[in-house]
C-alpha cells in the first residue's frame, strides 16, 4: 500500500508530496510541528498536542491553517488513508511561501500545512523498554525559546548524531551550571534517593512535553510522589532510575550515561509502572 501525505488541502502520494522551494519552513526553519502517538487505533493526547500547537503558533505570530474540528478531521483522514493502527502522525505548519526576505510576508500569505503518518513496529519499542538505552551528555547550545516546538532542530540533530557516533542512542543537554535540561527529543526524569520522581520545571529552557504532563497524571493515579525542580548531572548519575518521556517513546529507561551505568545498569521498575498505566490515563481519540 502506498503512503499518502496531506499538503495544503490535498491528499497526495507520499513520494510526490512537496512544498515550494521558497517555503519559509525550508528557507528559515520558520515553522512549528507536532508529533502524536497512535496506539491500537486511537490518537493519544490529541487535545494537549493541539493546544500546544496553538501556543507555538501564537508565540511566533503565525496564522493557524484551519480550525480545530477541520484539522482533527484531516488528521484522522490521513491516518485512515495510511491504515495506521499503531504509529504516529507528523504535522507541520510554516509561515508559508514568499520571496525570500527575513521580514514576515504579507498577512494574506497562507500558512503551509503538511501532515504525514506512518506505522511503527511495536516490537522495536518493546526492545527499548526491555533493554533500556545509553545516552551521552552534551552542552546546551540552543536558543532560549525551545519551549516553542519549532522545526529548527539543528542542535538536536547534531547531538543525536554525536550520540550515535559514540555508540549511544540519544543525548541530554546540560546547561552551563551543570543542570540537566532535556533530551534531544524527550524530557528527562529521575527517581531520586528518596524515591521521588523529579523532572525539570518547564517554564523555560525546555519543551513542555505532552507525555511529561500525562506522566504526572499517571503518577497521581499510581500514588507516586513527583516534584518539578532542577537537578544536576551528578544527581542524575547517582539516581535510582533515569528515563525519558516523549510521544514516540512514551517512557524509555536510560541505563547508561556517558559510559557509566545508572544504578545496577538495568531498566527500573518505576518507569515500567508509568508505562504500564500510561494508556489508561491518556486521552484517546478514535481514528
Ligand atoms: N523535548 C524535545 C526537545 C522534544 O523534541 C520532544 C518531543 N517532541 C519532547 C521534549 C517530548 O515532548 P512530547 O512528550 O510532547 O513528545
Short mmCIF file of C-alpha atoms and ligand atoms in Angstrom, two decimals:
data_model
loop_
_atom_site.label_atom_id
_atom_site.label_comp_id
_atom_site.label_asym_id
_atom_site.label_seq_id
_atom_site.Cartn_x
_atom_site.Cartn_y
_atom_site.Cartn_z
CA UNK A 1 0.00 0.00 0.00
CA UNK A 2 1.42 3.40 -0.93
CA UNK A 3 1.62 6.13 1.68
CA UNK A 4 -0.44 9.28 1.43
CA UNK A 5 0.52 12.75 2.67
CA UNK A 6 -1.60 15.85 3.12
CA UNK A 7 -0.19 19.04 1.57
CA UNK A 8 -2.20 22.27 1.64
CA UNK A 9 -5.65 20.83 1.07
CA UNK A 10 -4.71 17.79 -0.98
CA UNK A 11 -4.06 14.14 -0.26
CA UNK A 12 -1.13 13.16 -2.46
CA UNK A 13 1.13 10.12 -2.85
CA UNK A 14 3.90 10.38 -0.26
CA UNK A 15 6.57 10.12 -2.98
CA UNK A 16 5.15 13.23 -4.73
CA UNK A 17 4.46 15.28 -1.58
CA UNK A 18 6.40 18.55 -1.78
CA UNK A 19 6.39 22.19 -0.75
CA UNK A 20 7.71 25.18 -2.68
CA UNK A 21 11.44 25.93 -2.69
CA UNK A 22 10.68 29.32 -1.11
CA UNK A 23 8.58 27.92 1.69
CA UNK A 24 9.69 29.70 4.86
CA UNK A 25 9.99 26.39 6.67
CA UNK A 26 12.65 25.39 4.14
CA UNK A 27 14.33 28.82 3.99
CA UNK A 28 14.29 29.89 7.64
CA UNK A 29 13.01 26.97 9.76
CA UNK A 30 10.07 29.36 10.18
CA UNK A 31 7.62 26.67 11.20
CA UNK A 32 6.27 24.56 14.04
CA UNK A 33 5.27 20.94 14.36
CA UNK A 34 3.60 18.28 16.45
CA UNK A 35 4.01 14.52 16.65
CA UNK A 36 1.28 12.33 18.13
CA UNK A 37 1.38 8.67 19.02
CA UNK A 38 -1.32 6.38 17.64
CA UNK A 39 -1.98 3.27 19.68
CA UNK A 40 -4.43 0.49 18.83
CA UNK A 41 -6.40 2.79 16.54
CA UNK A 42 -6.54 5.74 18.96
CA UNK A 43 -4.72 9.09 18.80
CA UNK A 44 -3.05 9.68 22.16
CA UNK A 45 -3.46 13.04 23.95
CA UNK A 46 -4.71 14.88 20.86
CA UNK A 47 -6.22 17.82 22.78
CA UNK A 48 -2.98 18.59 24.60
CA UNK A 49 -0.96 18.33 21.39
CA UNK A 50 -3.31 20.69 19.53
CA UNK A 51 -3.31 23.10 22.49
CA UNK A 52 0.48 23.18 22.32
CA UNK A 53 0.34 23.71 18.54
CA UNK A 54 -1.93 26.72 19.10
CA UNK A 55 0.53 28.08 21.67
CA UNK A 56 3.52 27.60 19.33
CA UNK A 57 1.66 29.43 16.53
CA UNK A 58 0.67 32.26 18.88
CA UNK A 59 4.20 32.71 20.24
CA UNK A 60 5.53 33.07 16.67
CA UNK A 61 2.60 35.24 15.50
CA UNK A 62 1.85 32.66 12.85
CA UNK A 63 -1.62 32.09 11.39
CA UNK A 64 -3.49 28.89 12.14
CA UNK A 65 -4.07 26.90 8.94
CA UNK A 66 -7.61 25.81 9.93
CA UNK A 67 -9.92 25.40 12.89
CA UNK A 68 -9.57 22.52 15.30
CA UNK A 69 -12.53 20.47 14.06
CA UNK A 70 -11.30 20.64 10.47
CA UNK A 71 -7.74 19.85 11.49
CA UNK A 72 -8.88 16.85 13.54
CA UNK A 73 -10.87 15.61 10.53
CA UNK A 74 -7.82 15.87 8.25
CA UNK A 75 -5.53 14.17 10.79
CA UNK A 76 -7.91 11.25 11.13
CA UNK A 77 -8.30 11.06 7.37
CA UNK A 78 -4.51 10.89 6.86
CA UNK A 79 -4.29 8.10 9.45
CA UNK A 80 -7.18 6.23 7.82
CA UNK A 81 -5.74 6.56 4.31
CA UNK A 82 -2.42 5.20 5.58
CA UNK A 83 -4.16 2.44 7.58
CA UNK A 84 -2.24 3.37 10.73
CA UNK A 85 -3.32 1.44 13.83
CA UNK A 86 -0.02 1.81 15.66
CA UNK A 87 2.33 4.58 14.65
CA UNK A 88 2.50 8.36 14.55
CA UNK A 89 1.35 11.38 12.66
CA UNK A 90 3.64 14.33 11.97
CA UNK A 91 2.06 17.74 11.40
CA UNK A 92 3.93 20.87 10.31
CA UNK A 93 2.78 24.44 9.86
CA UNK A 94 5.04 27.09 8.31
CA UNK A 95 4.63 30.79 7.65
CA UNK A 96 4.00 29.93 4.01
CA UNK A 97 5.63 30.65 0.67
CA UNK A 98 7.06 34.09 -0.07
CA UNK A 99 10.00 35.63 -1.86
CA UNK A 100 12.98 35.14 0.46
CA UNK A 101 13.09 38.02 2.94
CA UNK A 102 13.57 37.83 6.70
CA UNK A 103 10.59 40.10 7.45
CA UNK A 104 7.23 38.39 7.82
CA UNK A 105 5.44 38.05 4.47
CA UNK A 106 2.12 39.81 3.76
CA UNK A 107 -0.63 38.89 6.23
CA UNK A 108 -2.58 37.34 3.36
CA UNK A 109 0.14 34.70 2.83
CA UNK A 110 -1.48 31.36 3.63
CA UNK A 111 0.41 29.13 6.07
CA UNK A 112 1.69 25.81 4.72
CA UNK A 113 0.17 22.73 6.35
CA UNK A 114 1.64 19.29 5.77
CA UNK A 115 0.72 16.05 7.54
CA UNK A 116 2.31 12.63 7.20
CA UNK A 117 1.62 9.40 9.04
CA UNK A 118 3.45 6.13 9.38
CA UNK A 119 3.02 2.80 11.06
CA UNK A 120 5.64 1.71 13.57
CA UNK A 121 6.64 -1.73 14.77
CA UNK A 122 5.66 -2.17 18.45
CA UNK A 123 8.42 -4.75 18.88
CA UNK A 124 11.06 -2.03 18.36
CA UNK A 125 9.67 -0.05 21.30
CA UNK A 126 9.34 -3.24 23.35
CA UNK A 127 13.05 -3.95 22.85
CA UNK A 128 13.93 -0.43 24.05
CA UNK A 129 11.79 -0.90 27.15
CA UNK A 130 13.35 -4.28 27.92
CA UNK A 131 16.95 -3.24 27.33
CA UNK A 132 16.97 0.47 28.16
CA UNK A 133 19.11 2.92 26.19
CA UNK A 134 22.53 4.53 26.50
CA UNK A 135 22.90 8.31 26.30
CA UNK A 136 25.62 10.93 26.31
CA UNK A 137 25.56 14.43 27.77
CA UNK A 138 26.24 17.47 25.57
CA UNK A 139 26.49 21.19 26.42
CA UNK A 140 23.28 23.17 25.91
CA UNK A 141 23.73 25.24 22.76
CA UNK A 142 20.14 26.01 21.70
CA UNK A 143 18.27 29.32 21.68
CA UNK A 144 16.21 30.18 24.75
CA UNK A 145 12.79 29.63 23.13
CA UNK A 146 12.91 25.84 22.95
CA UNK A 147 9.56 25.97 24.76
CA UNK A 148 8.18 26.62 21.24
CA UNK A 149 8.09 23.45 19.16
CA UNK A 150 9.84 24.82 16.06
CA UNK A 151 11.31 22.82 13.21
CA UNK A 152 14.70 24.46 13.90
CA UNK A 153 16.29 21.32 15.30
CA UNK A 154 19.90 21.50 14.11
CA UNK A 155 21.47 21.32 17.62
CA UNK A 156 19.23 18.31 18.35
CA UNK A 157 20.27 16.63 15.09
CA UNK A 158 23.96 17.18 15.84
CA UNK A 159 23.57 15.94 19.43
CA UNK A 160 21.80 12.75 18.33
CA UNK A 161 24.42 12.04 15.68
CA UNK A 162 27.18 12.63 18.24
CA UNK A 163 25.45 10.07 20.47
CA UNK A 164 25.25 7.58 17.62
CA UNK A 165 28.92 8.09 16.75
CA UNK A 166 29.76 7.39 20.41
CA UNK A 167 27.80 4.11 20.39
CA UNK A 168 24.85 5.55 22.34
CA UNK A 169 21.28 6.20 21.22
CA UNK A 170 20.49 9.66 22.48
CA UNK A 171 21.80 12.84 24.07
CA UNK A 172 20.90 15.03 27.04
CA UNK A 173 21.54 18.78 27.03
CA UNK A 174 23.32 20.15 30.13
CA UNK A 175 23.36 23.88 30.95
CA UNK A 176 26.44 25.91 31.93
CA UNK A 177 25.72 25.34 35.65
CA UNK A 178 25.76 21.55 35.20
CA UNK A 179 21.99 21.08 35.39
CA UNK A 180 20.03 18.67 33.24
CA UNK A 181 17.82 20.38 30.63
CA UNK A 182 16.17 17.74 28.40
CA UNK A 183 16.94 15.10 25.83
CA UNK A 184 17.40 15.84 22.12
CA UNK A 185 13.78 14.78 21.56
CA UNK A 186 12.40 13.97 25.02
CA UNK A 187 12.10 15.16 28.61
CA UNK A 188 14.31 13.70 31.36
CA UNK A 189 13.14 12.27 34.68
CA UNK A 190 14.99 10.73 37.59
CA UNK A 191 13.89 8.78 40.64
CA UNK A 192 15.89 10.40 43.44
CA UNK A 193 17.42 8.90 46.59
CA UNK A 194 14.08 9.30 48.42
CA UNK A 195 12.17 7.51 45.67
CA UNK A 196 10.61 10.74 44.43
CA UNK A 197 10.17 11.37 40.71
CA UNK A 198 11.96 14.55 39.63
CA UNK A 199 11.77 16.48 36.37
CA UNK A 200 12.94 19.95 35.48
CA UNK A 201 10.38 22.80 35.61
CA UNK A 202 9.08 23.62 32.12
CA UNK A 203 8.63 27.39 32.49
CA UNK A 204 11.57 28.00 30.16
CA UNK A 205 14.62 26.22 28.74
CA UNK A 206 12.82 23.02 27.73
CA UNK A 207 9.79 21.91 25.79
CA UNK A 208 6.77 21.21 27.99
CA UNK A 209 6.33 17.63 26.77
CA UNK A 210 2.80 16.34 26.49
CA UNK A 211 3.97 12.91 27.65
CA UNK A 212 5.66 14.64 30.62
CA UNK A 213 2.31 16.21 31.60
CA UNK A 214 0.39 12.97 31.20
CA UNK A 215 3.11 11.09 33.14
CA UNK A 216 2.28 13.42 36.06
CA UNK A 217 -1.37 12.36 35.78
CA UNK A 218 -0.18 8.74 35.80
CA UNK A 219 1.97 9.37 38.89
CA UNK A 220 -1.09 10.87 40.63
CA UNK A 221 -3.14 7.82 39.74
CA UNK A 222 -0.45 5.43 40.99
CA UNK A 223 0.16 7.45 44.15
CA UNK A 224 3.77 8.19 43.17
CA UNK A 225 5.32 11.38 44.51
CA UNK A 226 6.82 13.77 41.96
CA UNK A 227 8.38 17.22 42.06
CA UNK A 228 9.44 19.73 39.42
CA UNK A 229 12.89 21.01 40.33
CA UNK A 230 16.29 21.40 38.75
CA UNK A 231 18.78 18.57 39.19
CA UNK A 232 22.45 18.27 38.36
CA UNK A 233 24.32 15.73 36.25
CA UNK A 234 25.83 14.36 39.48
CA UNK A 235 22.40 13.76 40.96
CA UNK A 236 21.30 12.06 37.74
CA UNK A 237 24.37 9.78 37.82
CA UNK A 238 23.52 8.59 41.33
CA UNK A 239 19.75 8.37 40.77
CA UNK A 240 17.82 5.15 41.32
CA UNK A 241 16.36 5.45 37.81
CA UNK A 242 16.68 7.79 34.84
CA UNK A 243 14.19 7.79 31.98
CA UNK A 244 12.91 9.79 29.02
CA UNK A 245 9.33 10.72 28.18
CA UNK A 246 8.15 11.57 24.65
CA UNK A 247 5.14 10.88 22.46
CA UNK A 248 7.08 8.46 20.29
CA UNK A 249 8.74 6.52 23.12
CA UNK A 250 6.26 7.12 25.99
CA UNK A 251 8.65 6.22 28.79
CA UNK A 252 12.11 4.86 27.92
CA UNK A 253 14.55 3.70 30.62
CA UNK A 254 18.13 5.02 30.46
CA UNK A 255 20.69 2.51 31.71
CA UNK A 256 23.94 4.31 30.95
CA UNK A 257 25.05 7.95 30.79
CA UNK A 258 28.47 8.84 29.31
CA UNK A 259 29.57 5.22 29.60
CA UNK A 260 28.64 4.90 33.29
CA UNK A 261 25.78 2.70 34.49
CA UNK A 262 22.71 4.13 36.24
CA UNK A 263 22.02 2.13 39.44
CA UNK A 264 22.56 -1.56 38.55
CA UNK A 265 22.61 -0.83 34.80
CA UNK A 266 19.15 -2.27 34.17
CA UNK A 267 15.77 -0.62 33.49
CA UNK A 268 13.95 0.34 36.68
CA UNK A 269 10.51 -0.52 37.99
CA UNK A 270 9.07 2.99 38.30
CA UNK A 271 9.42 3.76 34.59
CA UNK A 272 7.77 0.44 33.86
CA UNK A 273 4.85 1.22 36.20
CA UNK A 274 4.31 4.56 34.45
CA UNK A 275 4.46 2.93 31.04
CA UNK A 276 2.06 0.18 32.04
CA UNK A 277 -0.58 2.64 33.28
CA UNK A 278 0.01 5.30 30.63
CA UNK A 279 -2.65 4.44 28.06
CA UNK A 280 -5.35 4.02 30.69
CA UNK A 281 -4.76 7.61 31.80
CA UNK A 282 -4.03 9.34 28.48
CA UNK A 283 -6.79 10.84 26.33
CA UNK A 284 -7.74 8.53 23.45
CA UNK A 285 -9.39 9.78 20.25
CA UNK A 286 -10.67 7.11 17.88
CA UNK A 287 -9.41 7.33 14.31
N1 LIG B 1 11.78 17.81 24.31
C1 LIG B 1 12.10 17.88 23.00
C2 LIG B 1 13.27 18.72 22.58
C3 LIG B 1 11.34 17.16 22.04
O1 LIG B 1 11.66 17.24 20.74
C4 LIG B 1 10.27 16.36 22.49
C5 LIG B 1 9.47 15.53 21.52
N2 LIG B 1 8.76 16.28 20.61
C6 LIG B 1 9.97 16.31 23.86
C7 LIG B 1 10.75 17.06 24.74
C8 LIG B 1 8.83 15.49 24.39
O2 LIG B 1 7.61 16.05 24.08
P1 LIG B 1 6.28 15.17 23.89
O3 LIG B 1 6.12 14.37 25.13
O4 LIG B 1 5.21 16.15 23.69
O5 LIG B 1 6.55 14.29 22.70
#
